[in-house]
Coordinates of C-alpha atoms in Angstrom, one line a residue:
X6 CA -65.6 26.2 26.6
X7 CA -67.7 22.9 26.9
X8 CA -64.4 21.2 27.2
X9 CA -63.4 23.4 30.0
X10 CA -66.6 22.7 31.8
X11 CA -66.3 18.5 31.3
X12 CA -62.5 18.7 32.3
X13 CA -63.8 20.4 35.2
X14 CA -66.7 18.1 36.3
X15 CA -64.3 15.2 35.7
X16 CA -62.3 16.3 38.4
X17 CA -64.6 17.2 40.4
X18 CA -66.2 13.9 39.7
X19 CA -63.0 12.4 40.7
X20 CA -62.5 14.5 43.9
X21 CA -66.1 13.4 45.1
X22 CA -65.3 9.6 44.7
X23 CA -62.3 10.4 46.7
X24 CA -63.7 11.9 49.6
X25 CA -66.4 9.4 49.9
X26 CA -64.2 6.7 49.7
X27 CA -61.8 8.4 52.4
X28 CA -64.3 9.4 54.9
X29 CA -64.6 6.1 56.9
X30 CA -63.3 2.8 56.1
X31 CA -66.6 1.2 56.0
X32 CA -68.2 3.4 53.3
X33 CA -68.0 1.5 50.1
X34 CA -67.3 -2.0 52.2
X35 CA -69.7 -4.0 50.4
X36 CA -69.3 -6.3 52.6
X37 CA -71.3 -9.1 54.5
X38 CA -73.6 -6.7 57.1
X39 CA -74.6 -7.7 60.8
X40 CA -78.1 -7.8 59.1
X41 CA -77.0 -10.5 56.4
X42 CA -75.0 -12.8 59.0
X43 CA -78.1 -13.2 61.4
X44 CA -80.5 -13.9 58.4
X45 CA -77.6 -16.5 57.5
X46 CA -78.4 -18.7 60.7
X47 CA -81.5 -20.0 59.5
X48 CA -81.3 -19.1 55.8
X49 CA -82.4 -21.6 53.0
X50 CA -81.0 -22.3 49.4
X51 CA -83.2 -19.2 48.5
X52 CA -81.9 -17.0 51.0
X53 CA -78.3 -17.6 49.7
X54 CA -79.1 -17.0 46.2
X55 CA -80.4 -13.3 47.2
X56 CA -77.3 -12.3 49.5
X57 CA -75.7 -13.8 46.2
X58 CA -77.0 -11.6 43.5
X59 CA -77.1 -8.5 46.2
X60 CA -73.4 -8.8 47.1
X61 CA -72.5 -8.7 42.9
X62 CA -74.7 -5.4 42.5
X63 CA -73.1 -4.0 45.4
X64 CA -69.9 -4.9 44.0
X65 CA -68.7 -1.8 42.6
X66 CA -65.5 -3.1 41.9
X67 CA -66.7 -6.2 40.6
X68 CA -69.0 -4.8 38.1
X69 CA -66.2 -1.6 37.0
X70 CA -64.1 -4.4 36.0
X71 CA -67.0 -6.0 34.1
X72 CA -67.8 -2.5 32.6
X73 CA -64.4 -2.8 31.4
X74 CA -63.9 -5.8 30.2
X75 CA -67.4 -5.5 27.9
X76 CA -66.7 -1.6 27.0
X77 CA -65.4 -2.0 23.4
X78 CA -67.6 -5.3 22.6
X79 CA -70.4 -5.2 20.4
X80 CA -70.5 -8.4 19.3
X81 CA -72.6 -11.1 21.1
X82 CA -70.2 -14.1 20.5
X83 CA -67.2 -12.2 22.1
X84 CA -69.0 -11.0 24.9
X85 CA -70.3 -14.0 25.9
X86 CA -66.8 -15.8 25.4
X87 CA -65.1 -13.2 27.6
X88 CA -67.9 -13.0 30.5
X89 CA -68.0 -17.4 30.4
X90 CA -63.9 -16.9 31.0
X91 CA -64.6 -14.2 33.8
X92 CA -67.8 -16.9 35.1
X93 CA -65.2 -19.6 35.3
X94 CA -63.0 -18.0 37.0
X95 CA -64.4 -16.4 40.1
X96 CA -66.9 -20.0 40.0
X97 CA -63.8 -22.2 40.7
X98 CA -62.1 -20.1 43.6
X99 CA -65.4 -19.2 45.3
X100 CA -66.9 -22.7 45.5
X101 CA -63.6 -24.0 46.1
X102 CA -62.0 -21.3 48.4
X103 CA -64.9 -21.8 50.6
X104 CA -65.5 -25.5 50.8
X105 CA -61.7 -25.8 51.8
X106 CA -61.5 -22.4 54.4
X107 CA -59.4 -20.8 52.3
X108 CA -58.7 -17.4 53.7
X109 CA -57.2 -14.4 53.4
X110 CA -57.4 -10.3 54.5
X111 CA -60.6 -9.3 52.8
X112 CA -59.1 -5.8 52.5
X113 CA -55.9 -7.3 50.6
X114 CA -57.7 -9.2 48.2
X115 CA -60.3 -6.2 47.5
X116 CA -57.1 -4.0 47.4
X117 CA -55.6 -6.5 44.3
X118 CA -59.0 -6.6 42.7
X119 CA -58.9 -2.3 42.8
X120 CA -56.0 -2.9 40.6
X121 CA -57.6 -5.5 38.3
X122 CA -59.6 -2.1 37.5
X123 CA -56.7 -0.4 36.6
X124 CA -55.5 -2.8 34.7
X125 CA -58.3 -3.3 32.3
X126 CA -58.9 0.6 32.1
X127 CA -55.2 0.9 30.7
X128 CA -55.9 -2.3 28.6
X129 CA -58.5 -0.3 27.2
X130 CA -56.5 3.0 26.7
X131 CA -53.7 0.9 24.5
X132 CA -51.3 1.7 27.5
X133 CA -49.2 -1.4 27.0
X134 CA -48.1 -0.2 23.3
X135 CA -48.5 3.1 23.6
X136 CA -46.3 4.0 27.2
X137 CA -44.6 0.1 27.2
X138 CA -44.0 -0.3 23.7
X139 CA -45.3 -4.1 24.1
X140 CA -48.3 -6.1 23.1
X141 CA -51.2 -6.4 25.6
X142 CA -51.1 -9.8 27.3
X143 CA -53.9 -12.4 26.3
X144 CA -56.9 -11.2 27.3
X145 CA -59.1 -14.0 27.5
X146 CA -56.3 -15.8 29.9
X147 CA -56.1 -12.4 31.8
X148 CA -60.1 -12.2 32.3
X149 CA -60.0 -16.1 33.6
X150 CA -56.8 -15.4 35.5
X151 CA -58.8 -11.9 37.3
X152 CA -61.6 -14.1 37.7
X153 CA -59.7 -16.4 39.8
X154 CA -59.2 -13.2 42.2
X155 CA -62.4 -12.0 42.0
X156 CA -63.9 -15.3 43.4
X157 CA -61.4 -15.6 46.0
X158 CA -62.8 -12.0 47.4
X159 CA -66.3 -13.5 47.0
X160 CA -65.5 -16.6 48.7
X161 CA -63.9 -14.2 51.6
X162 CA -67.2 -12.5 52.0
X163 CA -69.2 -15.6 52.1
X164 CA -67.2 -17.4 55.0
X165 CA -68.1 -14.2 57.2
X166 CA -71.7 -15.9 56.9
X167 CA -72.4 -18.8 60.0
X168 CA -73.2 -21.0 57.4
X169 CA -75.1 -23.4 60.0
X170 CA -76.3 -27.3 59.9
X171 CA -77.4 -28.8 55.9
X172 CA -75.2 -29.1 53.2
X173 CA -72.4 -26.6 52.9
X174 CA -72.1 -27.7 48.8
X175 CA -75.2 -26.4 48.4
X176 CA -75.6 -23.2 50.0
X177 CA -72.0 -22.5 48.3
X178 CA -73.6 -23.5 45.0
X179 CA -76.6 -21.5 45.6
X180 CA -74.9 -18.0 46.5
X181 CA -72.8 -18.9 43.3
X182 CA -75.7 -19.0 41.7
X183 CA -77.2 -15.9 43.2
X184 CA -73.8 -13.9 42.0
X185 CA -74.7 -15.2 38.3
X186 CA -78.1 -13.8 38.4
X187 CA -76.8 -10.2 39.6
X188 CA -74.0 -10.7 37.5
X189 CA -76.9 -11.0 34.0
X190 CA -78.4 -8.4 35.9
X191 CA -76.0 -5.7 35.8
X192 CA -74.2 -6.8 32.3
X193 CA -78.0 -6.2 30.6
X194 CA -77.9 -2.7 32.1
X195 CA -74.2 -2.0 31.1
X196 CA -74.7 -3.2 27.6
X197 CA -78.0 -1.2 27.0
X198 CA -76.2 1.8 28.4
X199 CA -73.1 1.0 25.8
X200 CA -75.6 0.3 22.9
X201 CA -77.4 3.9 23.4
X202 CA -73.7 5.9 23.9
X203 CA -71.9 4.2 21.4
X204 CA -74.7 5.5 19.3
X205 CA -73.6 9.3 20.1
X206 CA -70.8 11.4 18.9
X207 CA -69.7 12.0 22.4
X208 CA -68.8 7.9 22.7
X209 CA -65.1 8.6 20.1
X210 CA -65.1 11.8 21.8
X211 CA -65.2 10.7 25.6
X212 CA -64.2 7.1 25.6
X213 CA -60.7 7.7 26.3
X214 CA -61.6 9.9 29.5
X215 CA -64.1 7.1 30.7
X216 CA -61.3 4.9 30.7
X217 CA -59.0 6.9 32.4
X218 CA -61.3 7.3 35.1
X219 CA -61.5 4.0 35.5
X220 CA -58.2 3.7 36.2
X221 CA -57.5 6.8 38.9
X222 CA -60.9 5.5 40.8
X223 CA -59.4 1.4 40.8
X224 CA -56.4 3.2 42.1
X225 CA -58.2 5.2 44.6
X226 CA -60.1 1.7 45.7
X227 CA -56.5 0.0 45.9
X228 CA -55.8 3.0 48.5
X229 CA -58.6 3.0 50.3
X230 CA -58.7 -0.9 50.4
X231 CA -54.8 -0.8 51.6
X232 CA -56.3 2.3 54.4
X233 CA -59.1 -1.1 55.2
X234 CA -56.4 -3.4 56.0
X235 CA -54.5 -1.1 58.2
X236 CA -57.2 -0.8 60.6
X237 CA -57.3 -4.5 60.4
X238 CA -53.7 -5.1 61.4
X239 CA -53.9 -1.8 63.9
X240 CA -57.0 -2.4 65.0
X241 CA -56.3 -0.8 68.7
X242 CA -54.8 2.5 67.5
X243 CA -57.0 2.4 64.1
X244 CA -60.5 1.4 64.8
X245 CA -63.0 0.3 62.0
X246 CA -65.7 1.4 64.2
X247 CA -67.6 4.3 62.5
X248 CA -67.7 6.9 65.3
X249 CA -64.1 5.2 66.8
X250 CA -62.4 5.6 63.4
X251 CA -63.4 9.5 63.8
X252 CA -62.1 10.2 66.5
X253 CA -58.8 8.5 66.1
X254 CA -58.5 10.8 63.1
X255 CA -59.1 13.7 65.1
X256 CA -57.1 13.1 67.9
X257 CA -54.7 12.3 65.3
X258 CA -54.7 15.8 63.5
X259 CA -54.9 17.8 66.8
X260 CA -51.9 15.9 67.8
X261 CA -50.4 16.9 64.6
X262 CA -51.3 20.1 65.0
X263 CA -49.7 20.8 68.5
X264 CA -46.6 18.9 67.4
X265 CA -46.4 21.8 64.6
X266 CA -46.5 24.6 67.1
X267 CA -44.1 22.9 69.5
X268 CA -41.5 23.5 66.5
X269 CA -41.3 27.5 67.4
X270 CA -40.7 29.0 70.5
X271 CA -43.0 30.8 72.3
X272 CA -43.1 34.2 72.9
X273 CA -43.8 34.7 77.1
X274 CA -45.7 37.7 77.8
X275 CA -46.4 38.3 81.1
X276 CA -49.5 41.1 81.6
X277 CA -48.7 43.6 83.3
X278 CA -50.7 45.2 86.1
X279 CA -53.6 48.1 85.3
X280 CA -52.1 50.8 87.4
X281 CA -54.1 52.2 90.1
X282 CA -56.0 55.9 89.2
X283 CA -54.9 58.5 91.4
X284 CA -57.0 60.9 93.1
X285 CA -56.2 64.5 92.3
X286 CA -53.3 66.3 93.6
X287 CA -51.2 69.5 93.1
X288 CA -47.6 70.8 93.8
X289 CA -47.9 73.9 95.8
X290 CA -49.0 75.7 92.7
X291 CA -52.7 75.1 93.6
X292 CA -53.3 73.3 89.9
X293 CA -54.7 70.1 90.5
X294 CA -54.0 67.4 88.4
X295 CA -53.5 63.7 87.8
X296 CA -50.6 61.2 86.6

């Protein structure tokens, strides 16, 4: 009975995550916000190191990857060798991705780092021997290699910012430097969150639905990334505009809908006439009466 009841709440779970992803394109954006670019005009080294370390804790699909990468590590040495390779990585394409204007759809790039999610949930699930019938690919190359992506979304998000007169170098280094600090942040919580379950029964028990869930919700941000980047291409049919967005989807389904209909022909009935009450009458037999 209980694991009816936790089957059931995982999918519901899951259905939740999907409708809030696919109710508008900018829920779950965690992008750079109108707010963040006008604070950027005049913003000092300070500044940059808070929309750093606020952008990482916002990045859900950042830190699910993270939560990953750390969820069967308990010992210090390994997790700080793997998170260093992960540092590296997103270090080197941020600071250089941004110095040079390297650029890219924001949507695409978020939509490859969705499936850097599912990747490391089935990594974690033994999917490459068990369904494959391979090895796993190195992983330390493969967290330095993701890292590479990751930074190159991060760097995308930072050149949205006016990044206005001073040094460049800096204010680069300094939201770097800012994504560290939430990175520590969130990795302290994570592992004191690990440390408690993997105390419990229910961590054997649960670990391999955890990590499947991981994977169906880094698909669901690949598909919802991929829904971001066709309102970027379409933008005059699709868009991102909250209340726009909408209404586009409604015309859309009424459209649908009449299309549907159009299918089977109509049935033309033509209303007929009430007829006129007549006034009593007879037929020489003196028995009045009505039709």
């Amino acid at each position: 009975m209980k694991k009816i009841m936790f089957t059931g709440r995982f999918y519901a779970l899951i259905a939740a995550v999907a409708m809030l992803m696919f109710t508008s394109v900018n829920v779950l954006a965690h992008g750079m916000s109108e707010a963040d670019k006008q604070r950027a005009i005049e913003a000092g080294l300070p500044d940059y190191i808070l929309l750093g370390a606020g952008h990482m804790l916002t990045g859900y699909d950042h830190l699910l990857f993270l939560f990953g990468v750390i969820f069967f590590l308990s010992r210090f040495a390994d997790i700080v060798k793997f998170i260093t390779a992960f540092t590296l990585g997103h270090s080197i394409t941020l600071v250089f991705a941004t110095l040079y204007s390297v650029q890219a759809n924001y949507f695409l790039i978020d939509a490859v780092i969705a499936l850097t999610v599912c990747y490391k949930g089935f990594e974690n699930l033994d999917g490459f021997k068990r369904y494959l019938g391979v090895a796993s690919p190195n992983l330390m190359w493969m967290v330095f290699g993701f890292g590479l992506i990751h930074g190159f979304g991060l760097s995308t998000r930072l050149q949205e910012l006016p990044m206005g007169d001073g040094s460049i170098v800096m204010k680069i280094l300094a939201f770097n430097v800012g994504v560290e600090l939430g990175q520590i942040a969130a990795l302290t919580a994570m592992l004191v969150l690990l440390a408690g379950w993997r105390k419990t029964a229910s961590f054997k028990r649960f670990n391999v639905m955890a990590n499947t869930l991981l994977v169906i919700v880094g698909g669901l941000l690949f598909l919802h990334q991929l829904h971001g980047y066709q309102h970027t291409v379409l933008a005059d049919n699709f868009p991102i505009n909250t209340d726009d967005h909408s209404h586009i989807h409604e015309d859309m389904a009424a459209e649908e809908k009449a299309n549907i209909l159009d299918r089977y022909p109509r049935r033309i009935i033509t209303p007929q006439p009430s007829p006129q009450e007549e006034a009593p009458h007879e037929h020489g037999d003196g028995a009045y009466h009505r039709h």
